[in-house]
C-alpha positions as MATLAB code, in Angstrom:
seq = 'PLTARVPTPCPPSPTCLPRAALSNPVYTMDSAFTQEIMDKYDAFILDQFGVLHNGVSAMDGAVELVNHLANKEGKKLIVLSNTSAPAEKAKLKLPKLGFNKDDFCGMVTSGEEACRYIQNTYDKGTKCLMFTWDVTIPNSPRLTALPSAFLERCGLSVAKSVDEADFLLLHGSEVWFRGDEAGQVSLGNFINDGSLEENIDPILEECLARNLPCISANPDVIVQNPDGGFAYMPGKIGQRYEAMGGNVRIFGKPEPEHFKACLQTLGLPADRVCHVGDSLHHDIAGANMAGIANIFVTSGIHKKDLGTNFGELPAKDKVDDLIIKEGMIVPTHVIPAFRM';
ca = [
     115.787  183.875  121.905;
     119.238  182.337  121.658;
     120.216  182.015  118.024;
     122.444  179.925  115.801;
     124.477  182.893  114.638;
     128.239  183.033  114.893;
     128.620  184.858  118.214;
     129.865  188.399  118.456;
     133.195  188.873  120.215;
     133.041  188.693  123.984;
     132.491  191.864  126.007;
     135.501  193.826  127.254;
     137.597  191.677  129.583;
     141.256  190.782  130.163;
     140.995  188.358  127.234;
     139.128  190.600  124.788;
     141.394  193.487  123.882;
     141.786  196.145  121.197;
     143.668  195.090  118.089;
     146.818  197.025  119.004;
     147.145  195.096  122.259;
     148.013  191.904  120.356;
     151.530  193.266  120.072;
     151.831  192.456  123.800;
     152.020  188.899  125.167;
     148.271  188.698  125.809;
     148.231  184.897  125.679;
     150.840  182.221  126.334;
     152.102  179.879  123.621;
     153.534  176.446  124.385;
     154.398  173.422  122.252;
     152.563  171.080  124.653;
     150.226  170.969  127.656;
     152.817  172.085  130.204;
     153.198  171.492  133.927;
     152.795  175.229  134.418;
     149.311  175.058  132.860;
     148.442  172.015  134.975;
     149.520  173.765  138.176;
     147.508  176.891  137.418;
     144.027  175.260  137.541;
     142.112  172.725  139.630;
     139.859  171.480  136.829;
     139.567  171.417  133.052;
     136.466  171.574  130.875;
     137.280  169.566  127.741;
     135.831  169.842  124.262;
     135.403  166.509  122.454;
     135.904  166.790  118.698;
     139.302  168.194  117.774;
     140.618  167.945  121.345;
     139.916  164.459  122.739;
     139.050  162.653  119.500;
     137.906  163.041  115.897;
     134.804  160.866  116.151;
     136.625  157.694  115.104;
     139.835  157.610  117.141;
     141.475  159.481  119.994;
     143.731  162.374  119.116;
     147.412  161.552  119.521;
     148.417  161.888  123.179;
     144.927  162.731  124.451;
     144.265  159.451  126.301;
     147.613  159.700  128.086;
     147.061  163.330  129.077;
     143.561  162.651  130.424;
     144.929  159.774  132.505;
     147.794  161.936  133.786;
     145.587  164.882  134.715;
     142.997  162.761  136.505;
     145.241  160.242  138.257;
     148.661  161.864  138.650;
     147.699  165.521  139.044;
     144.339  164.985  140.761;
     142.488  167.358  138.428;
     138.748  167.268  137.912;
     137.779  166.769  134.255;
     134.403  167.371  132.633;
     133.444  167.188  128.955;
     131.469  170.014  127.313;
     130.335  169.118  123.810;
     128.057  170.460  121.104;
     126.964  166.940  120.212;
     123.206  166.510  119.922;
     123.434  163.181  121.787;
     122.297  162.945  125.419;
     125.176  163.113  127.894;
     125.071  159.470  128.989;
     125.114  158.253  125.361;
     128.051  160.505  124.503;
     129.974  159.381  127.578;
     129.553  155.712  126.589;
     131.523  156.415  123.409;
     134.673  157.526  125.246;
     135.822  154.030  126.387;
     135.496  152.822  122.797;
     138.126  155.430  121.906;
     140.511  154.389  124.676;
     139.484  156.748  127.487;
     138.600  155.626  131.003;
     135.133  157.008  131.730;
     135.992  157.177  135.441;
     138.564  159.888  134.668;
     135.672  162.280  133.967;
     133.383  163.615  136.681;
     130.650  164.472  134.210;
     129.578  165.552  130.756;
     127.409  168.412  129.509;
     126.096  168.192  125.936;
     123.973  170.542  123.879;
     121.676  167.588  123.178;
     121.123  167.003  126.893;
     120.289  170.665  127.491;
     117.969  170.785  124.460;
     116.208  167.626  125.619;
     115.621  169.100  129.070;
     114.132  172.231  127.502;
     111.855  170.189  125.224;
     110.617  168.091  128.152;
     109.792  171.239  130.117;
     108.192  173.074  127.188;
     106.230  170.567  125.102;
     103.668  167.907  125.933;
     104.515  164.260  125.426;
     103.754  163.205  121.871;
     104.393  166.645  120.371;
     105.449  166.283  116.742;
     108.721  167.679  115.482;
     110.095  167.942  111.975;
     113.495  166.383  112.628;
     116.704  166.989  110.671;
     119.257  164.449  111.879;
     122.026  162.018  110.923;
     121.735  159.247  108.341;
     121.415  156.014  110.330;
     122.257  153.915  107.252;
     125.897  155.107  107.076;
     128.150  152.426  108.645;
     130.385  153.618  111.504;
     129.363  157.245  111.077;
     131.550  159.463  113.325;
     128.569  161.774  113.800;
     126.054  159.151  114.969;
     126.722  158.923  118.716;
     123.112  157.859  119.423;
     120.161  156.925  117.230;
     117.649  159.690  116.428;
     114.900  157.462  117.818;
     116.683  157.411  121.203;
     116.687  161.211  121.325;
     113.007  161.339  120.411;
     112.142  158.790  123.073;
     114.157  160.667  125.693;
     112.347  163.914  124.848;
     108.919  162.284  124.561;
     108.486  163.434  120.963;
     106.866  162.013  117.846;
     108.070  162.758  114.325;
     106.158  164.718  111.709;
     105.979  163.237  108.230;
     105.022  166.609  106.738;
     105.469  170.267  107.622;
     101.725  170.548  108.233;
     101.942  167.927  111.015;
     104.868  169.583  112.799;
     104.739  171.659  115.974;
     108.371  172.753  115.688;
     111.558  172.187  113.684;
     114.298  170.191  115.451;
     117.880  170.506  114.199;
     119.522  167.368  115.574;
     121.758  166.589  112.574;
     122.222  167.713  108.998;
     122.037  164.695  106.679;
     118.381  163.630  106.492;
     114.813  164.514  107.407;
     113.928  161.610  109.711;
     110.299  160.532  109.479;
     110.221  157.580  111.839;
     112.296  154.893  110.147;
     115.194  154.376  107.756;
     112.940  153.759  104.766;
     111.097  157.001  105.281;
     114.032  159.346  105.770;
     114.577  162.045  103.140;
     118.070  163.136  102.129;
     119.108  166.763  102.631;
     121.274  166.448   99.528;
     124.960  167.287   99.655;
     124.626  169.865  102.421;
     126.834  167.885  104.810;
     129.724  168.141  102.325;
     129.316  171.505  100.633;
     126.892  173.500  102.799;
     124.442  173.995   99.924;
     120.961  174.926  101.152;
     119.058  176.082   98.113;
     117.858  172.841   96.521;
     116.932  170.524   99.387;
     116.754  172.552  102.606;
     115.473  176.044  101.773;
     112.107  174.774  100.416;
     111.455  172.941  103.702;
     112.506  175.961  105.753;
     110.221  178.198  103.706;
     107.277  175.907  104.447;
     108.173  175.916  108.149;
     108.398  179.702  108.135;
     104.992  179.994  106.442;
     103.552  178.096  109.414;
     105.635  180.163  111.854;
     107.199  177.022  113.341;
     109.777  177.650  116.070;
     113.164  175.962  115.670;
     115.300  174.214  118.293;
     118.951  173.528  117.493;
     120.439  170.705  119.556;
     123.799  171.154  117.817;
     124.971  174.747  117.238;
     128.134  173.894  115.278;
     128.311  175.429  111.808;
     131.239  173.424  110.434;
     133.466  170.693  111.881;
     136.548  168.803  110.777;
     136.153  165.212  109.619;
     138.533  162.402  110.663;
     140.008  162.487  107.125;
     140.866  166.165  107.455;
     137.941  167.435  105.399;
     134.987  169.425  106.702;
     131.308  168.788  107.345;
     128.500  171.350  107.570;
     126.357  171.113  110.651;
     122.908  172.017  112.026;
     124.074  175.444  113.202;
     124.363  176.583  109.591;
     120.753  175.562  108.950;
     119.726  177.444  112.074;
     121.512  180.533  110.777;
     119.586  180.280  107.522;
     116.208  179.894  109.251;
     116.907  182.885  111.470;
     117.970  184.947  108.437;
     114.618  184.080  106.847;
     112.867  185.472  109.914;
     112.417  182.251  111.887;
     112.584  181.952  115.671;
     115.626  179.814  116.592;
     116.519  178.535  120.065;
     120.052  177.173  120.316;
     121.728  174.997  122.926;
     125.453  174.505  123.443;
     128.615  176.516  123.132;
     129.235  179.448  122.973;
     126.284  180.195  125.273;
     127.768  180.813  128.748;
     124.981  178.902  130.532;
     126.539  175.618  129.435;
     129.944  176.563  130.824;
     128.259  177.531  134.086;
     126.556  174.122  134.174;
     130.052  172.603  134.104;
     131.169  174.824  136.983;
     128.176  173.673  138.988;
     129.075  170.017  138.451;
     132.719  170.679  139.275;
     131.815  172.629  142.411;
     134.519  175.186  141.683;
     134.639  178.936  141.002;
     135.408  180.091  137.461;
     138.903  181.327  138.334;
     140.031  177.791  139.257;
     138.873  176.224  135.991;
     140.167  176.276  132.408;
     138.369  175.263  129.213;
     140.195  173.450  126.390;
     138.788  173.757  122.866;
     139.674  174.099  119.194;
     137.044  176.609  118.014;
     137.529  180.318  118.555;
     133.824  180.996  118.002;
     132.381  178.234  120.174;
     135.046  177.340  122.744;
     137.142  180.444  123.290;
     134.379  183.047  122.870;
     132.055  181.021  125.097;
     134.641  180.596  127.836;
     135.470  184.300  127.680;
     131.806  185.224  128.090;
     131.573  182.875  131.079;
     134.682  184.378  132.666;
     136.685  181.142  132.340;
     140.331  180.901  131.273;
     140.848  178.844  128.144;
     143.296  176.958  125.966;
     143.059  177.249  122.178;
     144.113  173.977  120.486;
     145.338  174.962  117.029;
     145.362  171.506  115.382;
     141.567  171.337  115.214;
     139.012  173.231  113.136;
     141.417  176.163  112.501;
     144.382  174.035  111.409;
     143.914  174.907  107.745;
     143.571  178.623  108.553;
     146.887  178.495  110.403;
     148.675  176.414  107.755;
     150.055  173.846  110.198;
     150.129  170.078  110.553;
     148.811  168.254  113.615;
     150.914  169.000  116.688;
     152.789  171.861  115.030;
     152.702  175.161  116.926;
     151.926  178.018  114.527;
     153.877  181.248  114.499;
     152.445  183.932  116.773;
     151.757  186.281  113.866;
     149.597  183.565  112.280;
     147.599  183.216  115.478;
     147.284  187.003  115.747;
     146.037  187.212  112.157;
     143.409  184.546  112.856;
     142.266  186.268  116.065;
     141.857  189.563  114.195;
     140.086  187.892  111.268;
     137.622  186.103  113.572;
     136.678  189.225  115.532;
     139.266  189.621  118.297;
     138.385  186.424  120.167;
     141.500  186.128  122.316;
     142.452  182.951  124.216;
     144.365  182.650  127.493;
     146.751  179.964  126.277;
     147.649  178.468  122.894;
     148.908  174.915  122.311;
     149.026  172.830  119.110;
     147.402  169.671  120.533;
     145.982  168.240  123.753;
     149.049  166.223  124.739;
     152.108  166.441  126.958;
];
């Protein structure tokens, strides 16, 4: 089964090279999204968080660049996101952040792919033990769609105990949702500090004792918050369950099937398309495995690792050090932010 592990480096390819090769100009570095990059590709697959927006507001320059690419350059744009929300719900959020939804020809989300799998695998009314987002938090950047909407779309019911559950669903990482706000159970401070032992491990141990399979609709392990801090995500819980011996099925980046779904929507071969993302492990590794050129945006999840401010291009040796540290996941291009 697909798992929630951090992926291994991509197989040998022009963008996955031995360590010594980093002394050569393996990837380009530019201070902005240049005309040369625009001219090189017919379409761009765009990550959401850290590239287009931070969950609350658009990243500086992103709205203008999307408009320019779609309407001045005639490029096809599609969003590929590890959000657990269905694609149409996620797309509805973009205009609220200043984007024109008509500039995008489609959206592929891990939630959409997970929902399709659930519909094809489980009978209507199947009960899941659902970890999700806290619906009581006002204006939560993580709550693109209500958990109840996802359940309805999939045809699922919620389990109020492990004994009732047919499988474990990792949709978010703040609460165990049991049908309504009053009945949800907090997962403690996991979202802020990644701690599993007190509130999450006991539930996982009960699930494992019943040999419950696990579906992760969001494979991210950690993301950057709008305030610059970090939040721990369902992918980390999936990693833990797998380490315990559980069977985990994951949807989203870096699995190459999701990149190929974008190519199908775009109607273009891989060599005419470029993916833009801020995570080496999810965006760059996934694009490499799918044979798609890619742009590493350094002002996202790796900004702290690189020691830069937003929009500041790091020194090449800093990028090289990060690539080596993260397992030789080598991008095609490097820019500080998704803007001109």
